[in-house]
Tab-separated table of C-alpha atoms in Angstrom:
chain	number	residue	atom	x	y	z
A	1	MET	CA	-0.004	0.002	-0.007
A	2	ASN	CA	2.765	2.423	0.960
A	3	THR	CA	4.562	1.898	-2.333
A	4	PHE	CA	1.667	3.616	-4.130
A	5	VAL	CA	0.999	6.368	-1.581
A	6	PHE	CA	4.561	7.626	-1.093
A	7	PRO	CA	5.352	8.577	-4.745
A	8	ALA	CA	2.085	10.497	-4.996
A	9	THR	CA	2.992	12.423	-1.859
A	10	ALA	CA	6.394	13.200	-3.299
A	11	ARG	CA	4.850	14.449	-6.517
A	12	ASP	CA	2.414	16.602	-4.544
A	13	GLY	CA	5.349	18.025	-2.593
A	14	ARG	CA	7.260	18.844	-5.758
A	15	GLY	CA	4.160	20.433	-7.246
A	16	ARG	CA	3.646	22.649	-4.222
A	17	ALA	CA	7.331	23.597	-4.184
A	18	GLY	CA	7.151	24.447	-7.905
A	19	ALA	CA	4.021	26.566	-7.434
A	20	LEU	CA	5.624	28.346	-4.464
A	21	GLY	CA	8.749	28.979	-6.542
A	22	LEU	CA	6.712	30.498	-9.378
A	23	VAL	CA	4.810	32.765	-6.967
A	24	LEU	CA	8.119	33.886	-5.429
A	25	LEU	CA	9.545	34.552	-8.911
A	26	ALA	CA	6.491	36.595	-9.891
A	27	ILE	CA	6.812	38.704	-6.761
A	28	LEU	CA	10.545	39.314	-7.364
A	29	ALA	CA	9.800	40.210	-10.985
A	30	VAL	CA	7.177	42.809	-10.062
A	31	LEU	CA	9.044	44.405	-7.132
A	32	PRO	CA	11.526	46.525	-9.212
A	33	TRP	CA	8.641	48.561	-10.679
A	34	PHE	CA	7.902	49.752	-7.122
A	35	GLY	CA	11.540	50.445	-6.273
A	36	GLY	CA	13.565	53.456	-7.181
A	37	PRO	CA	15.604	54.074	-10.371
A	38	PHE	CA	18.626	52.267	-8.906
A	39	VAL	CA	16.601	49.124	-8.208
A	40	LEU	CA	15.227	49.233	-11.757
A	41	HIS	CA	18.760	49.663	-13.121
A	42	LEU	CA	19.973	46.576	-11.212
A	43	ALA	CA	16.941	44.582	-12.328
A	44	ILE	CA	17.569	45.456	-15.995
A	45	LEU	CA	21.246	44.431	-15.769
A	46	THR	CA	20.190	41.203	-14.038
A	47	CYS	CA	17.756	40.342	-16.833
A	48	LEU	CA	20.285	41.140	-19.576
A	49	ASN	CA	22.934	39.018	-17.843
A	50	ALA	CA	20.440	36.188	-17.507
A	51	VAL	CA	19.910	36.207	-21.290
A	52	MET	CA	23.659	36.040	-21.956
A	53	VAL	CA	24.312	33.382	-19.299
A	54	CYS	CA	21.491	31.266	-20.782
A	55	GLY	CA	23.569	31.198	-23.958
A	56	LEU	CA	26.651	30.103	-22.026
A	57	ALA	CA	24.559	27.474	-20.229
A	58	LEU	CA	23.548	25.963	-23.578
A	59	ILE	CA	27.221	25.685	-24.619
A	60	ALA	CA	28.239	24.275	-21.222
A	61	ARG	CA	25.363	21.787	-21.271
A	62	CYS	CA	26.982	20.300	-24.349
A	63	GLY	CA	30.220	19.695	-22.474
A	64	GLN	CA	32.248	22.791	-23.466
A	65	LEU	CA	33.196	25.933	-21.566
A	66	SER	CA	33.693	29.134	-23.543
A	67	LEU	CA	36.037	31.825	-22.236
A	68	GLY	CA	35.171	34.045	-25.191
A	69	HIS	CA	31.419	34.442	-24.616
A	70	ALA	CA	31.741	38.220	-24.232
A	71	ALA	CA	33.125	38.366	-27.798
A	72	PHE	CA	29.783	37.248	-29.171
A	73	VAL	CA	28.010	39.786	-26.960
A	74	ALA	CA	30.301	42.350	-28.571
A	75	ILE	CA	29.456	41.149	-32.109
A	76	GLY	CA	25.749	41.483	-31.425
A	77	ALA	CA	26.182	44.934	-29.860
A	78	TYR	CA	28.534	46.432	-32.430
A	79	VAL	CA	26.797	45.028	-35.518
A	80	SER	CA	23.370	46.197	-34.370
A	81	VAL	CA	24.695	49.655	-33.485
A	82	LEU	CA	26.620	50.031	-36.753
A	83	ALA	CA	23.574	48.923	-38.781
A	84	ASP	CA	21.673	51.735	-37.093
A	85	ARG	CA	24.463	54.338	-37.599
A	86	LEU	CA	25.447	53.422	-41.162
A	87	TRP	CA	22.143	52.390	-42.730
A	88	GLN	CA	19.581	53.845	-40.285
A	89	TRP	CA	18.049	50.461	-39.634
A	90	SER	CA	15.525	50.218	-36.817
A	91	PHE	CA	16.209	48.067	-33.755
A	92	LEU	CA	14.595	44.774	-34.795
A	93	PRO	CA	16.384	44.317	-38.139
A	94	SER	CA	19.677	45.627	-36.738
A	95	ALA	CA	19.469	43.253	-33.753
A	96	ALA	CA	18.591	40.397	-36.148
A	97	LEU	CA	21.651	41.286	-38.219
A	98	GLY	CA	23.820	41.262	-35.092
A	99	ALA	CA	22.506	37.841	-34.092
A	100	LEU	CA	23.006	36.578	-37.643
A	101	ALA	CA	26.606	37.831	-37.668
A	102	ALA	CA	27.308	36.158	-34.313
A	103	GLY	CA	25.708	32.937	-35.511
A	104	LEU	CA	27.806	32.931	-38.699
A	105	VAL	CA	31.030	33.538	-36.742
A	106	ALA	CA	30.024	30.820	-34.302
A	107	LEU	CA	29.435	28.398	-37.173
A	108	LEU	CA	32.822	29.088	-38.766
A	109	LEU	CA	34.724	29.109	-35.499
A	110	GLY	CA	32.817	26.285	-33.854
A	111	TRP	CA	33.157	23.974	-36.833
A	112	VAL	CA	36.934	24.138	-36.411
A	113	ILE	CA	37.521	24.381	-32.667
A	114	LEU	CA	34.743	22.130	-31.343
A	115	ARG	CA	36.909	19.146	-32.205
A	116	LEU	CA	39.105	20.292	-29.304
A	117	ARG	CA	38.454	19.178	-25.756
A	118	GLY	CA	38.874	20.582	-22.277
A	119	VAL	CA	41.505	23.237	-21.710
A	120	TYR	CA	42.373	23.479	-25.419
A	121	PHE	CA	38.846	24.692	-26.287
A	122	VAL	CA	38.918	27.128	-23.371
A	123	LEU	CA	42.260	28.565	-24.531
A	124	VAL	CA	41.120	29.009	-28.129
A	125	THR	CA	37.921	30.797	-27.104
A	126	PHE	CA	39.996	33.027	-24.801
A	127	ALA	CA	42.313	33.841	-27.719
A	128	PHE	CA	39.351	34.577	-29.987
A	129	GLY	CA	37.878	36.964	-27.446
A	130	GLU	CA	41.163	38.867	-27.131
A	131	LEU	CA	41.637	38.925	-30.921
A	132	LEU	CA	38.197	40.411	-31.450
A	133	ARG	CA	38.850	43.039	-28.783
A	134	LEU	CA	42.085	44.067	-30.498
A	135	VAL	CA	40.344	44.240	-33.871
A	136	LEU	CA	37.674	46.533	-32.388
A	137	LEU	CA	40.407	48.711	-30.859
A	138	ASP	CA	42.358	48.972	-34.123
A	139	SER	CA	39.323	49.621	-36.363
A	140	ALA	CA	38.804	53.124	-34.973
A	141	ALA	CA	37.344	54.498	-38.214
A	142	VAL	CA	34.330	52.188	-37.870
A	143	THR	CA	34.143	51.173	-34.199
A	144	GLY	CA	35.482	54.318	-32.567
A	145	GLY	CA	38.530	52.457	-31.218
A	146	ALA	CA	39.161	52.827	-27.504
A	147	ASN	CA	36.647	55.701	-27.345
A	148	GLY	CA	33.846	53.378	-28.430
A	149	ILE	CA	30.497	54.578	-29.775
A	150	ALA	CA	28.336	56.870	-27.634
A	151	GLY	CA	24.900	58.355	-27.981
A	152	ILE	CA	23.171	55.125	-28.973
A	153	GLY	CA	19.418	55.533	-29.122
A	154	PRO	CA	16.945	53.431	-27.102
A	155	VAL	CA	15.092	50.386	-28.364
A	156	ALA	CA	12.157	51.481	-30.515
A	157	VAL	CA	9.531	49.433	-32.301
A	158	PRO	CA	6.766	50.894	-34.511
A	159	GLY	CA	4.619	53.028	-32.262
A	160	PHE	CA	6.599	52.656	-29.043
A	161	ALA	CA	10.029	53.472	-27.606
A	162	PHE	CA	11.529	51.788	-24.554
A	163	ASP	CA	13.125	55.018	-23.457
A	164	THR	CA	12.407	54.786	-19.723
A	165	ARG	CA	13.868	52.396	-17.181
A	166	ALA	CA	10.410	51.071	-16.287
A	167	SER	CA	9.511	50.252	-19.899
A	168	PHE	CA	12.971	48.840	-20.675
A	169	TYR	CA	12.759	46.598	-17.593
A	170	GLY	CA	9.604	45.062	-19.048
A	171	LEU	CA	11.466	44.317	-22.282
A	172	ALA	CA	14.524	42.902	-20.489
A	173	LEU	CA	12.357	40.796	-18.211
A	174	ALA	CA	10.504	39.372	-21.218
A	175	ALA	CA	13.818	38.542	-22.887
A	176	ALA	CA	15.139	36.788	-19.742
A	177	LEU	CA	11.973	34.751	-19.272
A	178	ALA	CA	11.817	33.883	-22.972
A	179	SER	CA	15.438	32.667	-22.896
A	180	THR	CA	14.758	30.522	-19.827
A	181	TRP	CA	11.542	29.155	-21.364
A	182	ALA	CA	13.392	28.354	-24.617
A	183	LEU	CA	16.028	26.379	-22.713
A	184	ALA	CA	13.338	24.518	-20.771
A	185	ARG	CA	11.500	23.594	-23.988
A	186	LEU	CA	14.705	22.580	-25.734
A	187	PHE	CA	15.747	20.134	-23.007
A	188	LYS	CA	12.363	18.402	-23.108
A	189	ARG	CA	12.808	17.615	-26.800
A	190	PRO	CA	14.975	14.993	-28.560
A	191	LEU	CA	17.634	17.578	-29.441
A	192	GLY	CA	17.963	18.526	-25.786
A	193	HIS	CA	18.288	14.901	-24.774
A	194	ALA	CA	20.930	14.467	-27.475
A	195	ILE	CA	22.847	17.477	-26.060
A	196	ASP	CA	22.760	15.909	-22.593
A	197	ALA	CA	23.940	12.564	-24.020
A	198	VAL	CA	26.862	14.250	-25.750
A	199	SER	CA	27.799	16.039	-22.536
A	200	ASP	CA	27.616	12.863	-20.420
A	201	ASN	CA	29.608	10.584	-22.716
A	202	PRO	CA	30.539	11.757	-26.250
A	203	ALA	CA	31.960	8.387	-27.263
A	204	LEU	CA	28.840	6.529	-26.211
A	205	ALA	CA	26.619	9.107	-27.905
A	206	GLU	CA	28.649	8.716	-31.120
A	207	SER	CA	28.251	4.941	-30.955
A	208	THR	CA	24.458	5.277	-30.793
A	209	GLY	CA	24.450	7.155	-34.120
A	210	LEU	CA	24.435	10.749	-32.851
A	211	ASN	CA	26.613	13.195	-34.769
A	212	VAL	CA	28.462	14.646	-31.758
A	213	HIS	CA	30.299	17.372	-33.678
A	214	ARG	CA	27.164	18.628	-35.404
A	215	ILE	CA	25.219	18.713	-32.099
A	216	GLN	CA	28.011	20.664	-30.423
A	217	VAL	CA	28.122	23.149	-33.300
A	218	LEU	CA	24.340	23.658	-33.061
A	219	ALA	CA	24.567	24.241	-29.289
A	220	PHE	CA	27.490	26.643	-29.785
A	221	ILE	CA	25.585	28.640	-32.405
A	222	GLY	CA	22.450	28.769	-30.196
A	223	GLY	CA	24.450	29.979	-27.212
A	224	CYS	CA	26.198	32.654	-29.272
A	225	LEU	CA	22.876	33.859	-30.727
A	226	LEU	CA	21.550	34.449	-27.222
A	227	ALA	CA	24.754	36.291	-26.340
A	228	ALA	CA	24.327	38.548	-29.398
A	229	VAL	CA	20.697	39.340	-28.542
A	230	GLY	CA	21.787	40.269	-25.018
A	231	GLY	CA	24.541	42.464	-26.471
A	232	ALA	CA	22.140	44.289	-28.795
A	233	LEU	CA	19.764	45.005	-25.913
A	234	GLN	CA	22.574	46.050	-23.588
A	235	SER	CA	24.034	48.526	-26.095
A	236	ARG	CA	20.619	50.241	-26.424
A	237	TYR	CA	20.118	50.381	-22.651
A	238	ILE	CA	23.600	51.666	-21.720
A	239	GLY	CA	23.762	53.916	-24.802
A	240	TYR	CA	27.484	53.205	-25.218
A	241	VAL	CA	29.771	50.407	-26.394
A	242	SER	CA	33.546	50.078	-26.252
A	243	PRO	CA	35.947	47.142	-26.684
A	244	GLU	CA	36.725	47.171	-22.958
A	245	SER	CA	33.059	46.512	-22.210
A	246	PHE	CA	33.573	42.966	-23.574
A	247	ASN	CA	36.963	41.890	-22.206
A	248	THR	CA	37.870	38.538	-20.705
A	249	SER	CA	36.756	39.538	-17.188
A	250	ILE	CA	33.210	39.810	-18.521
A	251	SER	CA	33.392	36.250	-19.830
A	252	VAL	CA	34.786	35.094	-16.477
A	253	GLY	CA	31.869	36.834	-14.771
A	254	PHE	CA	29.402	34.915	-16.944
A	255	ILE	CA	31.077	31.629	-15.992
A	256	ILE	CA	30.926	32.486	-12.279
A	257	MET	CA	27.210	33.307	-12.580
A	258	LEU	CA	26.608	29.990	-14.350
A	259	VAL	CA	28.552	27.938	-11.799
A	260	ILE	CA	27.013	29.597	-8.760
A	261	GLY	CA	23.512	29.496	-10.241
A	262	GLY	CA	23.741	25.903	-11.497
A	263	ARG	CA	25.399	24.567	-14.664
A	264	ARG	CA	22.792	21.918	-15.423
A	265	SER	CA	19.675	23.671	-14.156
A	266	ILE	CA	17.267	25.582	-16.325
A	267	TRP	CA	17.002	28.201	-13.567
A	268	GLY	CA	20.763	28.367	-12.974
A	269	PRO	CA	21.486	31.342	-15.282
A	270	LEU	CA	18.625	33.365	-13.796
A	271	VAL	CA	19.612	32.547	-10.199
A	272	GLY	CA	23.277	33.278	-10.863
A	273	ALA	CA	22.470	36.613	-12.494
A	274	MET	CA	20.140	37.570	-9.646
A	275	ILE	CA	22.816	36.837	-7.022
A	276	LEU	CA	25.916	38.248	-8.712
A	277	THR	CA	24.735	41.164	-10.880
A	278	PRO	CA	23.866	43.488	-7.990
A	279	LEU	CA	27.183	42.851	-6.162
A	280	PRO	CA	29.503	45.031	-8.304
A	281	GLU	CA	27.013	47.876	-8.004
A	282	LEU	CA	26.461	47.434	-4.255
A	283	PHE	CA	30.201	47.001	-3.505
A	284	ARG	CA	31.512	49.473	-6.052
A	285	GLY	CA	33.611	51.155	-3.361
A	286	ALA	CA	35.288	47.856	-2.351
A	287	VAL	CA	36.413	46.102	-5.493
A	288	GLN	CA	38.945	43.890	-3.693
A	289	THR	CA	36.284	42.691	-1.270
A	290	GLN	CA	34.092	41.857	-4.238
A	291	HIS	CA	36.772	39.662	-5.804
A	292	ILE	CA	37.362	37.905	-2.492
A	293	PHE	CA	33.648	37.217	-2.235
A	294	TYR	CA	33.553	35.802	-5.780
A	295	GLY	CA	36.458	33.440	-5.022
A	296	ALA	CA	35.030	32.312	-1.685
A	297	ALA	CA	31.566	31.793	-3.174
A	298	LEU	CA	32.990	29.700	-6.005
A	299	ILE	CA	34.968	27.481	-3.602
A	300	VAL	CA	31.998	26.976	-1.312
A	301	ILE	CA	29.594	26.209	-4.179
A	302	LEU	CA	31.965	23.765	-5.923
A	303	ARG	CA	32.725	21.997	-2.622
A	304	PHE	CA	29.311	21.736	-1.007
A	305	LEU	CA	26.780	22.463	-3.763
A	306	PRO	CA	28.195	21.365	-7.167
A	307	GLY	CA	24.738	21.703	-8.729
A	308	GLY	CA	24.634	25.410	-7.854
A	309	LEU	CA	22.112	27.386	-5.848
A	310	ALA	CA	19.317	26.288	-8.175
A	311	SER	CA	19.753	22.732	-6.897
A	312	LEU	CA	19.305	23.770	-3.252
A	313	PRO	CA	15.449	23.318	-3.084
A	314	ALA	CA	15.730	19.803	-4.558
A	315	ARG	CA	18.475	18.833	-2.073
A	316	LEU	CA	16.478	20.229	0.845
A	317	SER	CA	13.362	18.405	-0.339
A	318	ALA	CA	15.295	15.154	-0.732
A	319	GLY	CA	16.735	15.590	2.734
A	320	LEU	CA	13.295	16.151	4.266
A	321	ARG	CA	11.865	13.121	2.445
A	322	GLY	CA	14.771	11.006	3.678
A	323	ARG	CA	14.232	12.165	7.250
A	324	SER	CA	10.489	11.496	7.104
A	325	SER	CA	11.055	7.988	5.706
A	326	GLU	CA	13.520	7.271	8.539
A	327	GLU	CA	10.991	8.416	11.127
A	328	ARG	CA	8.182	6.342	9.556
A	329	PRO	CA	7.630	3.130	11.608
């Protein structure tokens, strides 16, 4: 009798925990509209980072770690801004062009370097990020060089402009939720299962007939497209782009957000962005303390919570179920 009752109770518990999590997320999403301009600013940056870290999560879920993710953010930002400046394109087609450019570069680069494994892939993506930054610095006639491009207009669609923080937060929140939803849908489909299989054991996945290299290239392109979309939105919100806005420390920051949030969790990028995005702004006067916190948080998470903060509710729930089963006569 108990063998039928206990699983139903566990499912009910997970359902209640999921509903409670969604209510909490809805409350957190609405709160910034009732805060001040600084709270809205932090909320917008959090949402934009969540979009970009979702892209990195897709690449990492396929078993690779990119140290050049900020380079694809830069491609999306610069191409969309230049399409606006040179050809007076509106936001949607210029952002689409930026994403297309990032996807094309990801295809050409990924097709070559995704045959590498481990530290070799990390080093090549790091080198690509630095190379792109130097190209942007040296192409001053087009990119503005070290001075960057200033005075970038806000996002505008026919009939409406997202020219206030409150309206732009709505756009950024929609982009963050859409990215998270897209990842959730992907990993419930055969392609998502294939990506997980490639990550777990590439040799075994290859032996079952999966084309490992093609799946990794697809995941790499998808992750870079999300990075480019985030870059296009960020450039319109900040109103300024420069090569130093996309250096290696930005890519490292994305990796830290992903690891602390949860590498294999759909909610990991969002949780990591919510925890780590406000810190540089809140501790702007103590940069060294901020770096110490990052290092300590990484060590603690990797040692005691390798699944990231997003795995904490499941671990607590499993612990409570285990304790209740021990107490059951």
